[in-house]
Amino acid sequence: MRRALLLLLALAVPALVHAQTTAGTITFVPDANIGLVECNPANGETIDVRWSVSSTSVGPGTYRVYASTRAPTADTTTNVKLCDTGNVVADGVWAGKIGSDITATSSASQSANLLASAFVTATAAPGSDTCTEGLTRTIYVCVHFFPLNQSTPTASATGQLQLDLTRPAKPTITGVSPGEEALRVDWDEGTGGAADTTYYRIQATATDTAQDAATHTSGKITGTSGRIEGLRTGVEYQVTVIAFSSADNASEPSDPKPGTPVPVLDFWEGYEATGGREQGGCASGPAGAAGLLGAALALALHRRRK
Amino acid sequence: MNAKVFLAIAAVALALPASAQVRSGRWGSFEIGAGKYEPDVDAEFATRPGPYEQILGGSGWMFRVGASKAILTNDLGAIEVGFRTGYFRKNGNGLIQQTNPDGSTSLVPSGDKTALSIVPTSATVTLRFDWLAERYRFVPLSFYGRAALERYNWWVTDGQGDWSQKGGTNGWSVTGGAALLLDAIDPGRARELDNDTGVNHTYLFFDVTHAQVDDFGSSKSWDLSTKGVSLQGGLMLVF
């Protein structure tokens, strides 16, 4: 009986090892989202695709990047996880190659800068509008490694991109209050957006562009209030707030509200305006420094006495 | 055991000199604490509210840390010299001029923030009387008085967070306080702490400070003195 068990084990272990499918990983920089801006080929936005295939090292050969609407599956003979390399109309699968062949270096990790819109085009049904607003889709990405003069991939890496062409709700400005060369804006997030809001930006343009022709835009704001700076005191601006989704899709701008930066007295200016006597700068009296020096001297004397 | 006998034994045990314990040598002390502080900036103005009250409002918390070196010790206590520092910040809204319906103007709060920040630094001499706490466990109190030369390093920020003005103001302060010896709660643990880390005693302290920080009455300095007196509390380690 023991011999039979050992034999079974000896046969089962290699079979189990062989049954494991192998695939490395892909990471996408700046992120794994394709939004409305990246989707449009005219914008020429790229994604840095970084992969590490399942082998610890690879010999001379070629990498090819594929995108598909279907999740990768293990090759029945090699057990390497592979994506579809072309359309499978019968299954409603749309797939294709992205970019040109990439010569492999000796390292198992490599990267390529690829056009973001190419992933969308390759995975769109023929004749369909690729960047229709509201569309969402998972795009499976595989990097196949082909050793020199071989047509069968021996290693791969897999990852996922998310096509997200939904927009967040249009915000509603609830208040604009003046600041010094700035405006403070409060708003509500609005309702009805297809996407969740990740951050906001405030925009301000002068009502009379002859006074200030620039369009001012704030940094990313995660709350529902913020400050836009760099404006001109006394110039009236029309302020709007735009919400952005995680895929950086912009909402419709909020209805504009006017605001005019005015001089603001901070505490020091308020103190001076009231007739305060403090001059600022380093203090006139040397007592502070003398006190510290005295303490140091006392410590030094005490140490010497010991 | 009879309750009276137990109480008698407990009383005797408590009355035993705490100094019978073996302690490591005394080097100095370290303390960390906080107290309410309101600078008397508006003292120089005849009209009310002054700019501090109008823009920044009332008092805020001042956090302090300090370390002292014992230069003289005996059974009664110790004389220590040391250094303290800390942090105080009070935020408010800047003011903008508003035209009223009758044509007059008034200053009203804006959306822009402004703040006064202070980093106080002090050179201190502390007279510590801890004979009672050292001698009798049933009076776990230590008393102290402290005189200090103060230098308050301050800065004011505007709505964009930039420095509007900065400077330093000198002065002095006196403090009186009492400290509750926490070792009395668990003397065994206290001895372990001393053996392991060298911390002789742990105190909870409360004190009252009067600070006069106006560059010794200079006519060109504002008054960052404590408005009235300030109460502080914290933890002190004697090691």
Coordinates of C-alpha atoms in Angstrom, one line a residue:
Chain A
M1 CA 0.0 0.0 0.0
R2 CA 2.8 2.4 1.0
R3 CA 4.6 1.7 -2.3
A4 CA 1.4 2.4 -4.3
L5 CA 1.0 5.8 -2.5
L6 CA 4.6 6.7 -3.2
L7 CA 4.2 5.9 -6.8
L8 CA 1.0 7.9 -7.0
L9 CA 2.8 10.9 -5.4
A10 CA 5.7 10.6 -7.8
L11 CA 3.4 10.7 -10.7
A12 CA 1.1 13.4 -9.3
V13 CA 3.6 16.0 -8.4
P14 CA 5.1 16.6 -11.8
A15 CA 1.6 16.6 -13.3
L16 CA 0.5 19.2 -10.8
V17 CA 3.5 21.4 -11.5
H18 CA 2.9 21.1 -15.3
A19 CA -0.7 22.0 -14.9
Q20 CA 0.1 25.4 -13.4
T21 CA -0.3 28.2 -16.0
T22 CA 2.4 30.9 -16.0
A23 CA 2.2 34.6 -16.7
G24 CA 4.1 37.6 -15.5
T25 CA 2.6 41.0 -14.7
I26 CA 2.0 44.3 -16.5
T27 CA 1.8 47.7 -14.9
F28 CA 0.6 50.8 -16.6
V29 CA 1.9 54.3 -16.0
P30 CA 0.5 56.8 -15.2
D31 CA -2.5 54.5 -14.5
A32 CA -4.6 51.7 -15.9
N33 CA -7.5 54.0 -17.0
I34 CA -8.2 55.2 -20.5
G35 CA -10.5 58.2 -20.4
L36 CA -12.0 60.4 -23.1
V37 CA -8.8 62.3 -23.7
E38 CA -6.6 59.2 -24.1
C39 CA -9.2 57.5 -26.2
N40 CA -9.1 60.2 -28.9
P41 CA -6.2 59.3 -31.3
A42 CA -5.9 63.0 -32.2
N43 CA -4.6 63.7 -28.7
G44 CA -1.7 61.3 -29.1
E45 CA -1.8 60.3 -25.5
T46 CA 0.5 57.4 -24.6
I47 CA 0.7 54.8 -21.8
D48 CA 3.9 53.5 -20.5
V49 CA 3.5 49.7 -20.4
R50 CA 5.9 47.9 -18.1
W51 CA 6.1 44.1 -17.9
S52 CA 7.9 41.3 -16.3
V53 CA 7.4 38.0 -18.0
S54 CA 7.1 34.7 -16.1
S55 CA 10.7 33.6 -16.9
T56 CA 13.5 35.0 -14.7
S57 CA 15.5 35.7 -17.9
V58 CA 14.8 35.5 -21.6
G59 CA 17.1 34.9 -24.5
P60 CA 17.2 36.7 -27.8
G61 CA 13.7 37.2 -29.2
T62 CA 10.8 39.5 -29.7
Y63 CA 8.0 40.9 -27.6
R64 CA 4.5 41.5 -29.0
V65 CA 1.8 43.4 -27.2
Y66 CA -1.8 42.3 -27.7
A67 CA -5.1 43.7 -26.5
S68 CA -8.4 41.7 -26.4
T69 CA -11.9 41.9 -25.1
R70 CA -11.5 38.4 -23.7
A71 CA -9.4 37.4 -20.7
P72 CA -6.2 35.5 -21.6
T73 CA -6.3 31.7 -21.4
A74 CA -3.5 29.1 -21.0
D75 CA -2.1 27.6 -24.1
T76 CA -2.9 23.9 -24.1
T77 CA 0.6 22.7 -25.0
T78 CA 2.9 25.3 -23.3
N79 CA 0.5 26.4 -20.4
V80 CA 1.6 30.0 -21.1
K81 CA -1.2 32.5 -20.6
L82 CA -2.0 34.2 -23.9
C83 CA -4.4 36.8 -25.3
D84 CA -6.3 36.5 -28.5
T85 CA -4.1 37.9 -31.3
G86 CA -7.0 38.8 -33.6
N87 CA -10.7 39.0 -33.9
V88 CA -12.8 35.9 -33.1
V89 CA -16.0 37.0 -34.7
A90 CA -17.9 33.8 -33.8
D91 CA -17.2 34.5 -30.1
G92 CA -17.7 38.3 -30.4
V93 CA -14.1 38.8 -29.4
W94 CA -12.2 41.8 -30.7
A95 CA -8.5 41.8 -30.4
G96 CA -5.3 42.9 -32.1
K97 CA -1.7 43.7 -31.9
I98 CA -0.5 47.0 -30.4
G99 CA 2.5 48.8 -31.9
S100 CA 5.5 47.1 -33.6
D101 CA 7.6 44.1 -32.5
I102 CA 9.9 44.9 -29.6
T103 CA 13.3 43.4 -29.4
A104 CA 13.9 41.6 -26.1
T105 CA 16.7 42.6 -23.8
S106 CA 18.3 39.9 -21.6
S107 CA 16.2 41.1 -18.7
A108 CA 12.8 39.6 -18.1
S109 CA 11.5 43.1 -17.4
Q110 CA 11.0 45.7 -20.1
S111 CA 8.7 48.6 -21.1
A112 CA 7.3 50.3 -24.1
N113 CA 5.5 53.6 -24.6
L114 CA 2.3 52.8 -26.6
L115 CA -0.5 54.9 -28.0
A116 CA -3.5 54.7 -25.6
S117 CA -6.0 55.0 -28.4
A118 CA -4.5 51.9 -30.1
F119 CA -5.8 49.7 -27.2
V120 CA -9.3 51.0 -27.8
T121 CA -9.2 50.7 -31.6
A122 CA -7.9 47.1 -31.4
T123 CA -10.7 46.0 -29.1
A124 CA -13.6 47.8 -30.8
A125 CA -16.1 46.0 -33.0
P126 CA -15.4 46.7 -36.7
G127 CA -17.3 49.8 -37.8
S128 CA -18.3 50.9 -34.3
D129 CA -17.5 54.3 -32.8
T130 CA -14.6 53.7 -30.5
C131 CA -14.9 56.7 -28.2
T132 CA -18.6 56.9 -27.6
E133 CA -19.3 58.8 -24.3
G134 CA -20.6 56.6 -21.6
L135 CA -18.8 53.5 -22.8
T136 CA -16.9 51.3 -20.3
R137 CA -14.9 48.2 -21.1
T138 CA -12.2 46.0 -19.7
I139 CA -9.3 45.6 -22.1
Y140 CA -7.1 42.6 -21.5
V141 CA -3.5 43.2 -22.4
C142 CA -0.8 40.5 -22.9
V143 CA 2.8 40.7 -23.8
H144 CA 3.9 37.5 -25.6
F145 CA 7.6 36.6 -25.8
F146 CA 8.8 34.8 -29.0
P147 CA 12.3 33.3 -28.9
L148 CA 14.4 34.0 -31.9
N149 CA 13.2 32.3 -35.1
Q150 CA 10.2 30.7 -33.2
S151 CA 6.5 31.4 -33.9
T152 CA 5.2 30.1 -30.6
P153 CA 5.4 32.3 -27.5
T154 CA 7.2 30.7 -24.5
A155 CA 6.6 33.4 -21.9
S156 CA 4.0 36.1 -21.3
A157 CA 2.8 38.9 -19.0
T158 CA -0.8 39.9 -18.5
G159 CA -2.7 43.0 -17.2
Q160 CA -5.9 44.9 -17.6
L161 CA -6.8 48.4 -18.8
Q162 CA -10.2 50.0 -18.0
L163 CA -11.8 52.0 -20.8
D164 CA -14.0 54.5 -18.9
L165 CA -15.7 57.2 -21.0
T166 CA -18.3 58.3 -18.4
R167 CA -18.4 61.8 -16.9
P168 CA -19.1 62.9 -13.4
A169 CA -22.0 65.2 -12.5
K170 CA -21.9 68.9 -13.2
P171 CA -21.1 70.8 -9.9
T172 CA -23.1 73.7 -8.6
I173 CA -21.3 76.7 -7.2
T174 CA -22.9 77.8 -3.9
G175 CA -20.6 80.8 -3.1
V176 CA -17.7 82.9 -4.3
S177 CA -16.0 85.0 -1.7
P178 CA -13.2 87.5 -2.4
G179 CA -9.6 87.0 -1.3
E180 CA -6.3 88.8 -1.9
E181 CA -5.5 88.2 -5.6
A182 CA -7.6 85.1 -5.2
L183 CA -11.2 83.8 -4.9
R184 CA -12.6 81.3 -2.5
V185 CA -15.2 79.0 -4.0
D186 CA -17.7 76.6 -2.4
W187 CA -19.8 74.2 -4.4
D188 CA -22.0 71.1 -4.3
E189 CA -21.0 68.0 -6.2
G190 CA -24.2 67.9 -8.3
T191 CA -26.3 64.9 -9.2
G192 CA -26.8 62.6 -12.1
G193 CA -23.3 61.9 -13.2
A194 CA -22.5 58.5 -14.6
A195 CA -19.0 58.5 -12.9
D196 CA -17.9 59.3 -9.4
T197 CA -16.0 62.5 -8.9
T198 CA -12.4 62.0 -7.9
Y199 CA -11.3 65.6 -7.8
Y200 CA -12.3 69.1 -8.9
R201 CA -10.6 72.1 -10.6
I202 CA -11.7 75.8 -10.4
Q203 CA -11.4 77.9 -13.5
A204 CA -11.5 81.7 -13.7
T205 CA -11.6 84.0 -16.7
A206 CA -11.9 87.7 -16.5
T207 CA -15.3 89.1 -17.5
D208 CA -13.5 91.7 -19.5
T209 CA -10.6 89.8 -21.2
A210 CA -8.9 93.1 -21.9
Q211 CA -8.1 93.3 -18.2
D212 CA -6.8 89.7 -18.0
A213 CA -6.7 87.4 -21.0
A214 CA -5.5 84.3 -19.2
T215 CA -7.6 81.4 -18.1
H216 CA -6.7 80.6 -14.5
T217 CA -7.0 77.0 -13.3
S218 CA -6.5 75.7 -9.8
G219 CA -4.7 72.5 -8.8
K220 CA -6.6 69.4 -8.0
I221 CA -9.1 69.8 -5.1
T222 CA -10.6 66.8 -3.4
G223 CA -13.2 68.6 -1.2
T224 CA -16.1 70.9 -2.2
S225 CA -14.4 74.2 -1.5
G226 CA -11.1 75.7 -2.7
R227 CA -9.1 78.7 -3.6
I228 CA -8.0 79.9 -7.0
E229 CA -4.9 82.1 -6.9
G230 CA -2.9 84.3 -9.2
L231 CA -5.8 86.6 -10.1
R232 CA -5.8 90.4 -10.3
T233 CA -7.2 92.6 -7.6
G234 CA -10.2 94.6 -8.7
V235 CA -10.8 92.6 -11.8
E236 CA -14.1 90.7 -12.1
Y237 CA -13.8 87.0 -13.0
Q238 CA -16.3 84.4 -14.0
V239 CA -15.7 81.3 -12.0
T240 CA -16.6 77.7 -12.9
V241 CA -15.9 74.4 -11.2
I242 CA -15.2 71.2 -13.2
A243 CA -15.4 67.7 -11.7
F244 CA -13.1 64.9 -12.9
S245 CA -13.5 61.1 -12.7
S246 CA -10.7 58.6 -11.9
A247 CA -10.2 58.3 -15.7
D248 CA -9.7 62.1 -15.8
N249 CA -13.0 62.7 -17.6
A250 CA -14.2 66.2 -17.1
S251 CA -17.8 67.0 -16.2
E252 CA -19.7 69.8 -17.8
P253 CA -18.5 73.0 -16.2
S254 CA -20.7 74.5 -13.5
D255 CA -22.8 77.5 -14.3
P256 CA -20.4 80.5 -13.9
K257 CA -20.5 82.9 -10.9
P258 CA -18.8 86.2 -10.7
G259 CA -16.2 87.2 -8.1
T260 CA -13.7 90.0 -7.7
P261 CA -10.5 89.7 -5.7
V262 CA -10.0 92.6 -3.2
P263 CA -7.3 93.6 -0.8
V264 CA -7.4 91.5 2.4
L265 CA -5.8 92.6 5.7
D266 CA -4.0 89.6 7.2
F267 CA -3.3 89.7 10.9
W268 CA -0.1 91.6 10.5
E269 CA -1.6 94.2 8.1
G270 CA -4.6 94.5 10.4
Y271 CA -2.2 95.2 13.4
E272 CA -0.3 97.8 11.4
A273 CA -3.5 99.4 10.1
T274 CA -4.7 99.8 13.7
G275 CA -1.5 101.6 14.5
G276 CA 0.5 98.8 16.1
R277 CA 4.0 99.7 17.3
E278 CA 5.8 96.4 16.6
Q279 CA 8.4 96.8 13.8
G280 CA 8.9 93.2 13.0
G281 CA 12.3 91.6 12.3
C282 CA 14.6 90.3 15.0
A283 CA 13.9 91.6 18.4
S284 CA 15.8 94.6 19.8
G285 CA 16.6 93.1 23.2
P286 CA 19.6 90.7 23.6
A287 CA 18.1 89.0 26.6
G288 CA 17.0 85.9 24.9
A289 CA 20.3 85.1 23.5
A290 CA 22.0 86.1 26.8
G291 CA 19.7 83.7 28.7
L292 CA 20.6 80.8 26.5
L293 CA 24.3 81.6 26.7
G294 CA 23.9 81.8 30.5
A295 CA 22.4 78.3 30.7
A296 CA 25.2 76.9 28.5
L297 CA 27.8 78.5 30.8
A298 CA 26.2 77.2 33.9
L299 CA 26.2 73.7 32.5
A300 CA 29.8 74.0 31.4
L301 CA 30.9 75.2 34.9
H302 CA 29.1 72.4 36.5
R303 CA 30.7 69.9 34.3
R304 CA 34.2 71.3 35.0
R305 CA 33.7 71.3 38.7
K306 CA 33.0 67.5 38.5
Chain B
M1 CA -7.4 39.4 58.9
N2 CA -8.9 41.9 61.1
A3 CA -9.6 45.1 59.2
K4 CA -8.1 47.3 61.9
V5 CA -4.9 45.3 61.9
F6 CA -4.7 45.5 58.1
L7 CA -5.2 49.2 58.1
A8 CA -2.6 49.7 60.7
I9 CA 0.0 47.7 58.7
A10 CA -0.9 49.6 55.6
A11 CA -0.5 52.9 57.4
V12 CA 2.9 51.9 58.7
A13 CA 4.0 50.7 55.2
L14 CA 2.9 54.0 53.7
A15 CA 4.8 55.9 56.3
L16 CA 8.0 54.1 55.7
P17 CA 10.6 56.4 54.1
A18 CA 10.4 56.1 50.4
S19 CA 14.1 56.9 50.3
A20 CA 14.8 53.4 51.5
Q21 CA 14.3 52.4 47.9
V22 CA 17.5 52.1 45.8
R23 CA 17.4 54.6 43.0
S24 CA 19.8 55.5 40.2
G25 CA 21.6 58.9 40.4
R26 CA 19.7 62.1 39.5
W27 CA 20.7 63.8 36.2
G28 CA 17.8 66.1 35.5
S29 CA 14.3 66.1 34.1
F30 CA 12.3 66.1 30.9
E31 CA 8.8 67.4 30.6
I32 CA 6.1 67.7 28.0
G33 CA 2.9 69.6 28.5
A34 CA 0.3 72.1 27.2
G35 CA -1.6 75.1 28.4
K36 CA -3.9 77.8 27.3
Y37 CA -2.3 81.0 26.0
E38 CA -3.6 84.3 24.8
P39 CA -1.0 86.9 23.8
D40 CA -1.9 90.4 25.1
V41 CA -1.3 92.0 21.7
D42 CA -4.4 94.3 22.0
A43 CA -3.1 95.8 25.3
E44 CA -1.4 98.7 23.3
F45 CA -4.7 99.8 21.7
A46 CA -7.3 102.0 23.4
T47 CA -10.2 100.8 21.2
R48 CA -11.9 97.4 21.4
P49 CA -11.9 95.0 19.7
G50 CA -8.2 95.2 18.9
P51 CA -6.7 93.4 15.8
Y52 CA -5.9 90.2 17.7
E53 CA -9.4 89.8 19.0
Q54 CA -11.0 90.9 15.8
I55 CA -9.0 88.7 13.5
L56 CA -7.7 85.8 15.6
G57 CA -10.1 85.7 18.5
G58 CA -9.3 84.3 21.9
S59 CA -6.9 81.9 23.4
G60 CA -5.2 78.8 21.9
W61 CA -3.2 75.9 23.0
M62 CA 0.6 76.3 23.5
F63 CA 2.5 73.0 23.6
R64 CA 5.8 72.9 25.5
V65 CA 8.7 70.5 25.9
G66 CA 11.7 71.1 28.1
A67 CA 14.8 69.5 29.6
S68 CA 16.7 70.5 32.7
K69 CA 20.0 69.5 34.2
A70 CA 20.3 69.3 37.9
I71 CA 23.3 71.4 39.0
L72 CA 22.7 71.1 42.7
T73 CA 20.9 68.3 44.6
N74 CA 20.3 67.5 48.2
D75 CA 17.7 65.8 50.3
L76 CA 15.4 68.8 50.0
G77 CA 15.3 68.9 46.2
A78 CA 17.4 70.3 43.4
I79 CA 18.3 73.4 41.4
E80 CA 18.1 72.8 37.7
V81 CA 19.0 74.8 34.6
G82 CA 17.4 74.0 31.4
F83 CA 15.9 74.8 28.0
R84 CA 12.3 74.8 26.9
T85 CA 10.6 75.3 23.5
G86 CA 7.2 74.8 22.1
Y87 CA 4.6 75.8 19.6
F88 CA 1.5 78.0 19.4
R89 CA -0.7 78.8 16.4
K90 CA -3.9 80.8 16.1
N91 CA -5.8 81.0 12.9
G92 CA -8.4 83.5 11.8
N93 CA -9.9 85.2 8.8
G94 CA -8.4 88.3 7.1
L95 CA -10.5 91.4 6.9
I96 CA -11.9 93.1 3.8
Q97 CA -13.5 96.5 3.6
Q98 CA -17.2 96.5 3.0
T99 CA -19.3 99.4 2.0
N100 CA -22.5 99.6 4.1
P101 CA -25.9 100.7 2.7
D102 CA -25.5 104.1 4.4
G103 CA -22.2 104.7 2.6
S104 CA -20.0 104.0 5.5
T105 CA -17.3 101.3 5.4
S106 CA -16.5 98.6 7.9
L107 CA -14.1 95.7 8.0
V108 CA -15.6 92.2 7.8
P109 CA -14.0 88.7 7.7
S110 CA -13.0 87.4 4.3
G111 CA -12.5 83.9 3.1
D112 CA -8.7 84.3 3.3
K113 CA -7.1 82.7 6.3
T114 CA -4.3 84.3 8.3
A115 CA -2.4 82.9 11.3
L116 CA 0.0 83.9 14.1
S117 CA 2.5 81.3 14.9
I118 CA 4.9 81.4 17.9
V119 CA 7.9 79.1 18.8
P120 CA 8.8 80.1 22.3
T121 CA 12.3 79.4 23.6
S122 CA 13.2 79.7 27.2
A123 CA 16.4 79.4 29.3
T124 CA 15.1 78.3 32.7
V125 CA 16.3 78.0 36.3
T126 CA 14.0 75.7 38.4
L127 CA 14.0 75.2 42.1
R128 CA 12.5 71.9 42.9
F129 CA 11.3 70.9 46.4
D130 CA 10.6 67.1 46.4
W131 CA 11.6 66.2 49.9
L132 CA 8.0 65.3 50.9
A133 CA 7.4 63.1 47.9
E134 CA 10.8 61.4 48.4
R135 CA 10.3 61.0 52.1
Y136 CA 6.7 60.0 52.5
R137 CA 4.6 58.0 50.2
F138 CA 1.4 59.4 51.5
V139 CA 2.3 62.9 50.4
P140 CA 3.3 62.2 46.8
L141 CA 3.6 65.9 45.9
S142 CA 6.6 67.9 44.7
F143 CA 6.6 71.7 44.4
Y144 CA 8.6 73.9 42.2
G145 CA 9.3 77.5 41.1
R146 CA 10.8 78.5 37.8
A147 CA 12.2 81.7 36.4
A148 CA 12.9 81.9 32.7
L149 CA 14.3 84.3 30.1
E150 CA 12.0 84.0 27.1
R151 CA 12.4 84.6 23.4
Y152 CA 9.2 84.2 21.4
N153 CA 10.0 83.6 17.7
W154 CA 6.9 84.5 15.7
W155 CA 5.6 84.8 12.2
V156 CA 2.3 85.9 10.6
T157 CA 1.0 84.2 7.4
D158 CA -1.4 85.6 4.8
G159 CA -4.2 84.0 2.8
Q160 CA -1.7 82.2 0.5
G161 CA 0.3 80.8 3.5
D162 CA 3.2 83.2 2.8
W163 CA 5.0 85.1 5.5
S164 CA 3.5 88.5 6.0
Q165 CA 5.9 89.4 8.8
K166 CA 8.3 87.6 11.2
G167 CA 10.4 88.5 14.2
G168 CA 11.3 87.7 17.8
T169 CA 10.3 89.2 21.1
N170 CA 12.1 88.8 24.4
G171 CA 10.9 88.7 27.9
W172 CA 10.8 86.8 31.1
S173 CA 8.4 84.5 33.0
V174 CA 7.9 83.1 36.5
T175 CA 6.1 79.8 37.2
G176 CA 4.9 78.1 40.3
G177 CA 3.7 74.6 40.3
A178 CA 3.0 71.3 41.9
A179 CA 3.7 67.8 40.7
L180 CA 1.9 64.6 41.6
L181 CA 4.3 61.6 42.0
L182 CA 2.8 58.8 40.0
D183 CA 5.3 56.3 41.4
A184 CA 3.1 56.1 44.5
I185 CA 0.4 54.3 42.4
D186 CA 2.7 51.4 41.7
P187 CA 6.0 51.6 43.4
G188 CA 7.1 48.2 42.0
R189 CA 6.6 49.3 38.4
A190 CA 8.4 52.6 39.2
R191 CA 11.4 50.7 40.5
E192 CA 11.4 48.5 37.4
L193 CA 11.3 51.6 35.2
D194 CA 14.2 53.1 37.1
N195 CA 16.2 49.9 36.7
D196 CA 15.4 49.5 33.0
T197 CA 15.6 53.1 31.8
G198 CA 17.1 55.2 34.6
V199 CA 13.8 57.2 35.1
N200 CA 13.8 57.9 38.8
H201 CA 10.3 59.3 39.0
T202 CA 7.3 60.1 36.9
Y203 CA 5.2 63.2 37.8
L204 CA 2.0 64.7 36.6
F205 CA 2.4 68.5 36.9
F206 CA 0.2 71.5 37.0
D207 CA 1.6 75.0 37.1
V208 CA 0.7 78.7 36.7
T209 CA 2.8 81.0 34.6
H210 CA 3.0 84.7 34.3
A211 CA 5.0 85.8 31.3
Q212 CA 6.1 89.3 30.4
V213 CA 7.2 89.2 26.7
D214 CA 7.4 92.7 25.3
D215 CA 11.1 93.3 24.8
F216 CA 11.2 94.5 28.4
G217 CA 8.9 97.4 27.8
S218 CA 10.3 98.5 24.4
S219 CA 8.1 101.1 22.7
K220 CA 8.8 99.4 19.3
S221 CA 7.6 95.9 20.3
W222 CA 4.2 94.4 20.7
D223 CA 3.1 92.6 23.8
L224 CA 3.1 88.8 23.6
S225 CA 2.8 88.5 27.4
T226 CA 0.3 86.1 28.8
K227 CA -3.0 87.7 29.1
G228 CA -3.4 87.3 32.9
V229 CA -1.8 84.0 33.8
S230 CA -1.7 80.8 31.9
L231 CA -2.4 77.3 33.4
Q232 CA -0.4 74.4 32.1
G233 CA -0.3 70.7 32.7
G234 CA 1.8 67.7 31.6
L235 CA 4.1 64.9 32.3
M236 CA 7.5 65.1 33.8
L237 CA 10.2 62.4 34.0
V238 CA 13.0 62.8 36.5
F239 CA 16.1 60.7 35.5

